[in-house]
Amino acid sequence: MQSLKEGLLNRAFSHIYVEKRAMEYNLTKEILKRLEGSKIIEIEHYKDVFSRANQDFYLQKKSPKLILAVKNNNLIYKGAEVCEDFGNKHFYYTSIMMNCIYDCEYCYLQGMYTSSNIVIFVNIDDYFKEVEELLKMHPVYLCISYDTDLLAFEGLTNYVREFVKFAKVNKDLTIEIRTKSANFSLIRDIEPQDNVILAWTLSPDGVIEKYEHRTPNLKRRVESIKEAVDRGWRVRLCFDPILYIKNWREEYRVLVEEVFSKIDADKIYDVSIGLFRVSKDYLKRMRRQRPDSIVLNFPYDSVEGVCSYDKELSENMIGYVYSLVGKYVDKKKIYI
Amino acid sequence: MIYISTAMYIEAQEFIKKLGLKRDNSINKFEVFKNDEVVLVITGVGKVKSAVALTYLLARQEITPNDLYINFGVCGTRDRQVSQGEVFLCNKIMDNDTKFTFYPDILFKHPFKEAGIETFSTVVVEEKAQEPLVDMEASALYQAASVFFKPHQIFFIKAVSDYLNTENIDKDFISNIIEKNVDKVIEWLNHIKDNFHYGREVLTQYEEELIKKVSENLKMSATMENEFKQLIVYYKLLDNDITELLNTYLKVECKSKNEGKMHLAELKRRIVK
Ligand code: SF4
């Protein structure tokens, strides 16, 4: 099928597109300094590059570019119904970055965005202001790493650090930082906060190798988690998305046993378990981007516009992983 | 296939010579030259002429994900630091009239410098351009090409001929600049062509035909056929022999859509289990 000779494509971030108005921000200057040698192209608006028609998401992943921009409104979104809200009434999320350096085959961003180039909005203070406005009305539960992996990017942005600092002085705010990275060392020196949850996505090594391209392996993720837990951070473990793969029972059993052999289950804040699920429209686009993906080409059932495994298989898979995790973690702390 | 456009013959002649392109006499509205791997069109100068010619050419072709489009030609610059004859790959294209901007995806490594180019409708004599390079076609050609190609398949390669004082440049000077650079461009194009094979379809033409046949036999609706195809793709990706599977279904003849549905459900159970 395809063949792309090594060395044919430019390295990641060979080009950085910078909005004129983003030029003045300190973060922009820092990033440009850090990525010296990249070509800088000045742009008017990030959408001029990000939202072009007919881009090749898959190829761009192999040579992703960076886009630095300023976002003015709609900085914080109300959580959608399909998102797990962990019992939080005022559930919000924010996309201070769009896209991710990892390349998971099942990633819904392939269906959501027309480009896999990475956008960083450099005006973090405006995000903080918008959260402060919400906090005047009610407590806020905010997911800050939804359409990206923020911790994976910490070396370039320091955004996790900034958000934790912000959470420290805003006790009515709870933030969740979802990640697959093994970058805990970059925030090791920060004092853990009760209102900050580090949520690690865990998958069997077979899944990581085959479908979560460029992500750290299980061992490295677990080491990061262990260090975070031992230092007193609130850590959520996400066995999500669970995939129907060959020998799935065995793969997930080994995963759960491995994780809890290294990490003290009593110190885990909570656990979330979920199956691969994605909107029908996204899946259609994802399949177009990756026509040869086994995960995406599974014959999913579609119920009310959401594609996932059929009822019987879903119950089987969730029930099984739930019972595995339930051996270690108090069931009240497991969210499905 | 590599598609090349130049505005003038003088910008094309070295490609024609070095690649051994032959005039395509089946096209008489524009000058088109080709061999088995390259098609070159001389579009004429200016936005409308160039876009029309390129569209005319591309609309008659079956463009694939492996194809590339290159616009090659001379351009002006307002930047006196740039030496005449220097070659650039354009990473930004601005239309001077509308101020619209276009960005080819620079995914492939290349040996050229990079710069933005601004396309004017008339010859630019003053140094009023915002982008370092100036020409009279790029913005229109980009829009025409992007109907057929993805942004990473589109390249604008420009050799600087003047500092926006066009009256002093003579033909020999332009020929000379082009002659000096064509080899580098050809070598780079060949490198991409030889190393970039981007067919990602799972099913062969033959398998697609078998699926069509089975779908007819099983009286499938269009939705059912899609579902069936999806199952077959999945089954093939799991490294199974789908010809054998399809051959068993080729022997089945259904009397109704409902009967077909039952077969489909059965197949799904078989494949997923
Ligand atoms: S880590 Fe998350 S955001 Fe990044 S590619 Fe994987 S699924 Fe997508």
XYZ file of C-alpha atoms and ligand atoms in Angstrom:
617
model
C 0.000 0.000 0.000
C 1.612 3.264 1.051
C 5.293 3.924 1.299
C 6.827 7.126 2.550
C 10.578 6.915 2.590
C 12.229 7.946 5.813
C 13.485 11.485 5.519
C 11.052 12.495 2.792
C 8.971 14.725 5.032
C 9.886 17.730 7.117
C 10.339 17.294 10.850
C 7.551 18.201 13.257
C 7.137 21.973 13.626
C 9.399 22.705 10.678
C 7.003 25.592 10.133
C 5.278 27.785 12.674
C 2.344 29.895 11.576
C 1.908 32.876 13.846
C -1.045 35.222 13.940
C 0.123 38.839 13.752
C -1.628 39.623 17.000
C -0.049 36.635 18.728
C 3.466 37.898 18.011
C 3.553 40.157 21.044
C 2.727 37.469 23.609
C 5.523 36.214 25.789
C 4.601 32.603 25.190
C 4.909 33.150 21.440
C 8.353 34.622 21.893
C 9.416 31.766 24.146
C 8.138 29.097 21.786
C 9.794 30.716 18.795
C 13.043 30.894 20.712
C 12.769 27.285 21.780
C 12.029 26.172 18.224
C 14.702 28.274 16.600
C 15.349 27.002 13.115
C 11.685 26.550 12.304
C 10.350 28.737 9.518
C 7.986 31.408 10.767
C 5.074 32.405 8.592
C 2.979 35.342 9.648
C -0.769 34.861 9.246
C -3.849 36.973 9.803
C -6.094 34.384 11.441
C -5.397 30.823 12.522
C -8.366 29.554 10.550
C -6.683 30.695 7.307
C -4.315 27.781 7.831
C -6.138 25.452 10.178
C -9.488 25.387 8.411
C -8.375 25.087 4.804
C -10.404 22.691 2.699
C -9.162 19.290 1.670
C -6.176 18.913 4.006
C -4.651 15.514 4.610
C -4.987 14.906 8.346
C -3.036 11.669 8.198
C -0.040 13.023 6.280
C 0.027 16.207 8.331
C 0.394 14.034 11.430
C 3.695 12.890 9.988
C 4.933 16.451 9.600
C 2.766 18.555 11.895
C 3.094 22.329 11.932
C 2.471 24.625 14.836
C 0.002 27.494 14.774
C 0.172 30.191 17.439
C -2.983 32.214 17.789
C -5.141 34.373 20.009
C -8.690 33.320 20.724
C -11.154 36.008 21.686
C -14.419 34.440 22.629
C -16.013 31.095 23.358
C -13.013 30.169 25.427
C -14.877 27.907 27.832
C -17.571 25.476 26.692
C -20.355 23.793 28.592
C -19.727 20.025 28.669
C -21.755 17.939 26.245
C -24.225 15.368 27.516
C -22.091 12.463 26.301
C -19.121 13.502 28.459
C -18.641 11.786 31.795
C -19.154 14.559 34.351
C -18.134 12.564 37.441
C -21.149 13.889 39.310
C -20.253 17.524 38.701
C -23.126 19.829 37.946
C -21.181 22.667 36.384
C -19.093 20.760 33.936
C -17.069 22.736 31.390
C -14.178 22.183 29.091
C -11.752 24.362 27.217
C -9.598 23.907 24.149
C -6.639 26.144 24.794
C -4.850 23.868 22.379
C -6.263 21.981 19.444
C -4.753 18.687 18.321
C -2.004 16.646 19.766
C 1.488 15.352 19.106
C 0.332 11.793 19.592
C -1.397 9.913 16.834
C -4.000 7.530 18.184
C -5.814 5.746 15.414
C -9.128 6.035 17.204
C -8.762 9.732 18.057
C -12.025 11.578 17.402
C -10.105 14.729 16.513
C -9.604 13.171 13.077
C -13.326 13.500 12.588
C -13.690 16.848 14.294
C -10.917 18.908 12.724
C -9.953 19.295 9.096
C -6.277 19.583 10.025
C -3.901 17.791 12.347
C -1.667 20.819 12.727
C -1.439 21.929 16.315
C -2.917 25.213 17.461
C -1.818 26.829 20.694
C -3.826 29.797 21.894
C -1.270 31.959 23.621
C -3.650 34.256 25.528
C -4.064 32.069 28.598
C -4.958 35.061 30.798
C -8.153 35.577 28.822
C -9.093 31.987 29.580
C -8.516 32.607 33.264
C -10.709 35.724 33.115
C -13.556 33.763 31.577
C -13.296 31.077 34.259
C -13.296 33.760 36.948
C -16.551 35.099 35.522
C -18.110 31.637 35.772
C -16.790 31.201 39.278
C -18.716 34.287 40.339
C -21.880 32.313 39.610
C -21.095 28.789 40.788
C -18.298 26.272 41.321
C -16.749 25.083 38.092
C -15.445 21.694 37.016
C -13.178 22.277 34.041
C -11.482 19.788 31.739
C -8.489 21.525 30.217
C -7.017 18.725 28.157
C -9.901 17.526 26.047
C -9.034 18.175 22.434
C -5.339 17.803 23.005
C -2.842 16.339 25.464
C -1.688 19.322 27.493
C 0.883 17.541 29.623
C 2.518 16.117 26.505
C 3.144 19.726 25.507
C 4.236 21.011 28.857
C 7.848 21.381 27.722
C 6.735 24.024 25.253
C 3.820 25.778 26.948
C 3.953 25.342 30.730
C 0.172 25.435 30.564
C -0.382 22.696 33.136
C 1.790 24.632 35.552
C -0.164 27.834 34.859
C -3.516 26.155 35.359
C -2.451 24.513 38.606
C -1.278 27.905 39.872
C -4.651 29.351 38.898
C -6.509 26.516 40.618
C -4.505 27.094 43.784
C -6.070 30.521 44.267
C -9.520 29.541 42.998
C -10.730 26.840 45.308
C -14.195 26.627 43.737
C -12.571 25.477 40.555
C -11.719 21.843 39.944
C -9.624 21.030 36.935
C -9.050 17.738 35.208
C -5.945 17.274 33.067
C -6.241 14.222 30.877
C -3.068 12.743 29.441
C -1.258 9.771 27.997
C 2.128 11.331 28.542
C 4.903 10.335 30.874
C 5.793 13.948 31.542
C 5.031 14.155 35.230
C 8.665 15.068 35.821
C 7.978 18.461 34.232
C 5.525 19.377 36.994
C 7.097 17.341 39.762
C 8.164 20.447 41.658
C 4.634 21.864 41.888
C 2.722 21.466 45.103
C -0.271 19.164 44.456
C -3.687 20.744 44.850
C -6.886 19.075 46.015
C -8.796 20.676 43.200
C -6.533 19.411 40.433
C -7.001 15.919 39.020
C -4.430 14.325 36.779
C -6.287 11.792 34.653
C -4.190 9.170 32.901
C -5.516 7.117 30.041
C -4.284 3.553 30.204
C -4.348 0.887 27.553
C -2.816 -2.561 27.178
C 0.651 -2.466 25.653
C -0.728 -4.226 22.574
C -3.121 -1.325 22.017
C -0.464 1.288 22.690
C 1.913 -0.280 20.199
C -0.635 -0.824 17.472
C -3.014 2.087 17.832
C -1.656 4.806 20.094
C 1.232 5.845 17.881
C 3.979 7.946 19.455
C 2.576 7.702 22.978
C 4.712 6.512 25.899
C 4.408 2.819 26.649
C 2.491 1.521 29.642
C 5.563 1.202 31.818
C 6.462 4.870 31.412
C 2.908 6.043 31.995
C 2.662 3.929 35.128
C 5.949 5.304 36.436
C 4.629 8.833 35.956
C 1.368 7.938 37.699
C 3.178 6.320 40.578
C 5.304 9.345 41.130
C 2.273 11.654 41.012
C 0.310 9.492 43.440
C 3.221 9.179 45.824
C 3.612 12.935 45.848
C 0.005 13.353 46.858
C -1.637 14.302 43.555
C -5.210 13.306 42.877
C -4.999 10.795 40.077
C -7.822 9.428 37.998
C -7.214 6.305 35.956
C -9.120 6.108 32.701
C -9.518 2.701 31.096
C -11.057 4.426 28.188
C -11.457 3.750 25.325
C -11.613 0.010 25.795
C -11.161 -1.583 22.402
C -12.365 -4.887 21.080
C -9.088 -6.484 20.098
C -7.882 -10.035 19.727
C -7.756 -11.662 23.170
C -9.261 -8.539 24.724
C -10.052 -10.284 28.000
C -6.483 -11.380 28.468
C -5.061 -8.019 27.359
C -7.216 -6.010 29.778
C -6.669 -8.463 32.625
C -2.917 -8.115 32.249
C -3.283 -4.333 32.048
C -5.338 -3.965 35.211
C -3.151 -6.386 37.154
C -0.001 -4.665 35.963
C -1.279 -1.214 36.894
C -2.385 -2.166 40.394
C 0.742 -4.179 41.062
C 2.680 -0.917 40.741
C 0.210 1.646 42.026
C -1.467 1.645 45.399
C -5.175 1.429 44.504
C -6.206 3.100 47.768
C -4.383 6.233 46.737
C -6.230 6.510 43.427
C -8.818 9.294 43.396
C -11.199 7.466 41.090
C -11.394 5.362 37.942
C -13.328 5.815 34.759
C -14.156 3.016 32.370
C -15.509 3.565 28.882
C -15.757 1.909 25.513
C -14.697 3.355 22.213
C -17.581 5.537 21.079
C -17.768 8.290 18.516
C -20.386 10.170 16.557
C -21.425 8.592 13.291
C -20.394 11.637 11.281
C -16.956 11.735 12.850
C -16.429 8.033 12.261
C -17.247 8.466 8.603
C -14.576 11.155 8.275
C -12.111 9.192 10.401
C -12.468 6.188 8.131
C -11.776 8.393 5.141
C -8.587 9.646 6.762
C -7.489 6.142 7.722
C -9.066 3.690 5.321
C -6.732 0.932 6.497
C -7.339 1.174 10.236
C -8.601 -1.956 11.944
C -10.029 -0.077 14.927
C -11.968 2.341 12.765
C -13.271 -0.259 10.382
C -14.851 -2.424 13.052
C -18.569 -2.845 12.241
C -19.862 -0.631 15.043
C -23.524 -0.286 15.857
C -24.962 3.172 15.541
C -27.525 4.249 18.111
C -28.887 7.781 17.945
C -25.917 8.959 15.959
C -23.280 7.431 18.240
C -21.228 4.468 17.063
C -19.942 1.880 19.501
C -19.987 -1.857 20.113
C -23.376 -3.542 20.112
C -25.263 -3.877 23.370
C -24.217 -7.413 24.149
C -20.539 -6.869 23.455
C -20.584 -3.522 25.290
C -22.062 -5.076 28.407
C -19.575 -7.885 28.211
C -16.556 -5.643 27.872
C -17.560 -3.008 30.407
C -18.715 -5.649 32.881
C -15.466 -7.533 32.569
C -13.154 -4.545 33.020
C -15.374 -3.243 35.828
C -15.030 -6.541 37.666
C -11.256 -6.494 37.168
C -10.876 -2.964 38.507
C -13.427 -3.673 41.246
C -10.997 -6.150 42.767
C -8.704 -3.279 43.641
C -10.765 -0.102 43.808
C -13.851 0.669 45.877
C -16.788 0.410 43.454
C -18.096 3.805 44.574
C -15.014 5.270 42.980
C -15.531 3.619 39.599
C -17.396 5.626 36.963
C -18.816 3.993 33.860
C 1.901 12.130 -12.662
C 3.581 15.491 -12.246
C 1.725 18.497 -13.593
C 3.751 21.593 -14.332
C 2.537 24.979 -15.405
C 4.554 27.945 -16.564
C 3.239 31.280 -17.736
C 5.589 31.624 -20.710
C 7.349 29.285 -23.103
C 10.705 30.588 -22.022
C 10.056 29.237 -18.525
C 9.079 25.844 -19.920
C 11.685 25.205 -22.557
C 14.320 23.715 -20.281
C 11.792 21.255 -18.808
C 10.653 20.315 -22.285
C 14.224 19.716 -23.367
C 15.515 17.946 -20.272
C 12.466 15.767 -19.700
C 11.992 15.024 -23.388
C 8.396 16.287 -23.384
C 6.456 16.075 -26.620
C 3.731 18.446 -27.762
C 0.279 16.960 -27.137
C -1.468 17.686 -30.414
C -4.835 16.539 -29.148
C -5.029 19.821 -27.246
C -4.991 22.949 -29.327
C -6.380 25.592 -26.983
C -3.159 25.694 -24.991
C 0.342 24.455 -25.511
C 0.661 21.173 -23.630
C 3.799 19.008 -23.591
C 4.096 15.594 -22.026
C 5.802 12.288 -21.502
C 4.622 9.274 -19.468
C 5.185 10.971 -16.123
C 4.972 14.702 -16.696
C 2.401 17.008 -18.265
C 3.340 20.637 -18.763
C 1.023 23.449 -19.788
C 1.958 26.962 -20.838
C -0.812 29.068 -19.425
C -0.104 32.604 -20.560
C 0.476 35.533 -18.234
C -2.024 36.769 -15.629
C -4.536 35.388 -13.194
C -7.450 34.600 -15.444
C -5.468 33.124 -18.319
C -3.383 30.929 -16.051
C -6.319 29.638 -13.990
C -8.339 28.862 -17.100
C -5.490 26.937 -18.717
C -4.681 24.941 -15.625
C -8.317 24.101 -14.979
C -8.743 23.097 -18.595
C -5.818 20.713 -18.307
C -6.602 19.239 -14.892
C -10.295 18.749 -15.524
C -9.421 16.206 -18.210
C -7.233 14.148 -15.894
C -7.837 11.612 -13.185
C -5.823 13.181 -10.344
C -4.544 10.683 -7.760
C -3.067 11.175 -4.259
C 0.383 10.475 -5.706
C 0.243 13.313 -8.223
C 1.920 16.668 -7.759
C 1.364 20.103 -9.201
C 4.198 22.587 -9.693
C 4.046 26.106 -10.929
C 7.471 27.212 -12.056
C 8.539 30.609 -13.277
C 10.328 33.832 -12.680
C 9.188 36.449 -10.207
C 10.182 39.856 -8.899
C 11.210 40.845 -5.444
C 11.305 44.041 -3.489
C 14.109 42.672 -1.354
C 17.475 43.810 -2.687
C 19.248 41.364 -0.375
C 17.975 38.537 -2.566
C 20.231 37.811 -5.497
C 18.820 37.494 -8.961
C 18.450 33.865 -9.910
C 17.748 32.703 -6.375
C 15.012 30.066 -6.203
C 12.184 29.985 -3.665
C 9.416 27.622 -2.687
C 6.434 29.787 -1.740
C 4.989 29.095 1.688
C 2.346 31.805 1.495
C 0.456 33.259 -1.419
C -1.383 36.531 -1.136
C -3.729 37.969 -3.695
C -3.059 41.677 -3.878
C -6.601 42.572 -5.015
C -8.559 40.646 -2.402
C -5.843 40.215 0.245
C -6.897 36.594 0.488
C -4.081 34.316 1.548
C -3.376 30.720 0.589
C -0.975 28.304 2.201
C 0.438 25.245 0.460
C 1.304 22.544 3.022
C 5.081 22.239 3.144
C 5.228 18.584 4.130
C 8.058 17.506 1.828
C 11.660 18.427 2.485
C 13.116 20.561 -0.262
C 16.411 22.230 -1.181
C 15.020 25.735 -1.768
C 14.681 28.854 0.303
C 11.146 29.770 1.297
C 9.218 33.009 1.054
C 5.736 34.412 0.598
C 4.582 35.651 -2.803
C 2.020 38.279 -3.717
C 0.053 38.095 -6.921
C -0.782 41.332 -8.719
C -3.193 41.886 -11.573
C -0.905 44.363 -13.292
C 2.835 44.692 -13.616
C 4.212 45.983 -10.339
C 6.541 48.883 -10.765
C 6.494 50.351 -7.296
C 7.696 48.574 -4.268
C 4.263 48.275 -2.759
C 4.116 44.540 -2.160
C 3.619 43.137 1.332
C 5.202 39.793 0.567
C 8.833 39.459 -0.479
C 8.102 37.938 -3.889
C 5.776 39.190 -6.579
C 4.148 37.547 -9.583
C 1.009 37.668 -11.707
C -0.430 34.145 -11.434
C 0.160 32.334 -8.142
C -3.031 33.223 -6.241
C -5.250 32.226 -9.157
C -3.305 29.079 -9.907
C -3.460 28.018 -6.280
C -7.232 28.344 -6.278
C -7.542 26.407 -9.512
C -5.106 23.700 -8.408
C -6.778 23.247 -5.034
C -9.960 22.103 -6.736
C -7.989 19.036 -7.799
C -5.135 18.672 -5.318
C -4.676 18.737 -1.578
C -2.545 21.601 -0.212
C 0.524 19.363 0.204
C 0.476 18.408 -3.481
C 0.769 22.010 -4.667
C 4.124 23.772 -5.119
C 5.094 27.192 -6.342
C 8.742 27.407 -7.267
C 9.960 30.795 -8.331
C 13.294 32.115 -9.536
C 13.910 35.796 -8.865
C 14.516 37.715 -12.068
C 14.145 41.365 -11.100
C 13.638 43.997 -8.461
C 10.268 45.118 -9.813
C 11.922 46.975 -12.681
C 10.878 44.662 -15.451
C 11.698 46.873 -18.403
C 15.413 46.103 -18.173
C 15.277 42.314 -18.260
C 15.963 40.536 -21.476
C 15.039 37.049 -22.584
C 18.549 35.670 -22.470
C 18.878 36.707 -18.893
C 15.667 34.838 -17.968
C 16.715 31.760 -19.952
C 19.969 31.795 -18.151
C 18.347 31.925 -14.693
C 16.011 29.095 -15.573
C 18.637 26.929 -17.136
C 20.723 27.217 -13.993
C 17.914 25.998 -11.743
C 15.893 23.498 -13.686
C 18.131 20.535 -12.827
C 17.683 21.126 -9.113
C 13.914 21.274 -9.529
C 13.798 18.131 -11.653
C 16.018 16.222 -9.268
C 13.814 17.159 -6.342
C 10.623 16.248 -8.199
C 12.053 12.873 -9.123
C 13.031 12.253 -5.531
C 9.472 12.848 -4.348
C 7.980 10.856 -7.189
C 10.217 7.857 -6.444
C 9.642 7.874 -2.713
C 6.079 8.942 -2.240
C 3.491 6.253 -2.859
C 0.308 7.122 -1.145
C -2.318 4.643 -2.203
C -4.237 3.640 0.903
C -7.221 1.836 -0.510
C -7.813 -1.519 1.129
C -9.788 -3.248 -1.594
C -8.538 -3.988 -5.080
C -10.585 -3.118 -8.117
C -11.375 -6.804 -8.533
C -12.587 -7.145 -4.953
C -14.757 -4.051 -5.355
C -16.342 -5.685 -8.385
C -16.965 -8.932 -6.509
C -18.663 -6.977 -3.718
C -20.895 -5.273 -6.250
C -21.848 -8.617 -7.713
C -22.597 -10.167 -4.311
C -24.632 -7.148 -3.348
C -26.764 -7.586 -6.480
C -27.221 -11.290 -5.787
C -28.275 -10.597 -2.245
C -30.677 -7.835 -3.321
C -28.978 -5.323 -1.075
C -29.987 -1.685 -0.789
C -27.248 0.957 -1.045
C -26.989 1.150 2.773
C -26.743 -2.616 3.054
C -24.067 -2.685 0.384
C -22.041 -0.112 2.327
C -22.387 -2.137 5.481
C -21.374 -5.261 3.618
C -18.334 -3.535 2.134
C -17.389 -2.254 5.572
C -17.481 -5.801 6.945
C -15.355 -7.086 4.105
C -12.790 -4.310 4.599
C -12.577 -5.117 8.293
C -12.258 -8.816 7.571
C -9.470 -8.172 5.070
C -7.611 -5.903 7.486
C -7.588 -8.786 9.940
C -5.521 -10.615 7.325
C -8.240 -12.922 6.090
C -8.747 -14.190 2.586
C -11.768 -12.256 1.404
C -11.880 -13.742 -2.072
C -12.808 -17.069 -0.585
C -15.497 -15.447 1.527
C -16.872 -13.446 -1.381
C -16.882 -16.521 -3.574
C -19.156 -18.350 -1.124
C -21.579 -15.435 -1.241
C -21.414 -15.300 -5.019
C -23.173 -18.639 -5.034
C -26.082 -17.266 -2.988
C -29.105 -15.768 -4.755
C -31.678 -14.002 -2.595
C -35.292 -13.475 -3.551
C -35.817 -10.407 -1.355
C -34.011 -7.645 0.491
C -35.039 -9.259 3.774
C -33.286 -12.440 2.890
C -30.209 -10.374 2.075
C -30.469 -8.709 5.463
C -30.370 -12.070 7.171
C -27.187 -12.968 5.331
C -25.662 -9.651 6.316
C -26.466 -10.168 9.995
C -25.067 -13.670 9.789
C -21.868 -12.416 8.212
C -21.457 -9.757 10.892
C -21.813 -12.366 13.637
C -19.264 -14.537 11.895
C -16.736 -11.768 11.431
C -17.032 -10.136 14.846
C -16.971 -13.307 16.881
S -3.678 11.356 23.073
Fe -5.836 11.876 22.931
S -5.895 13.757 21.745
Fe -3.885 12.846 21.431
S -4.078 11.621 19.567
Fe -4.466 10.276 21.304
S -6.691 10.315 21.578
Fe -6.146 12.068 20.298
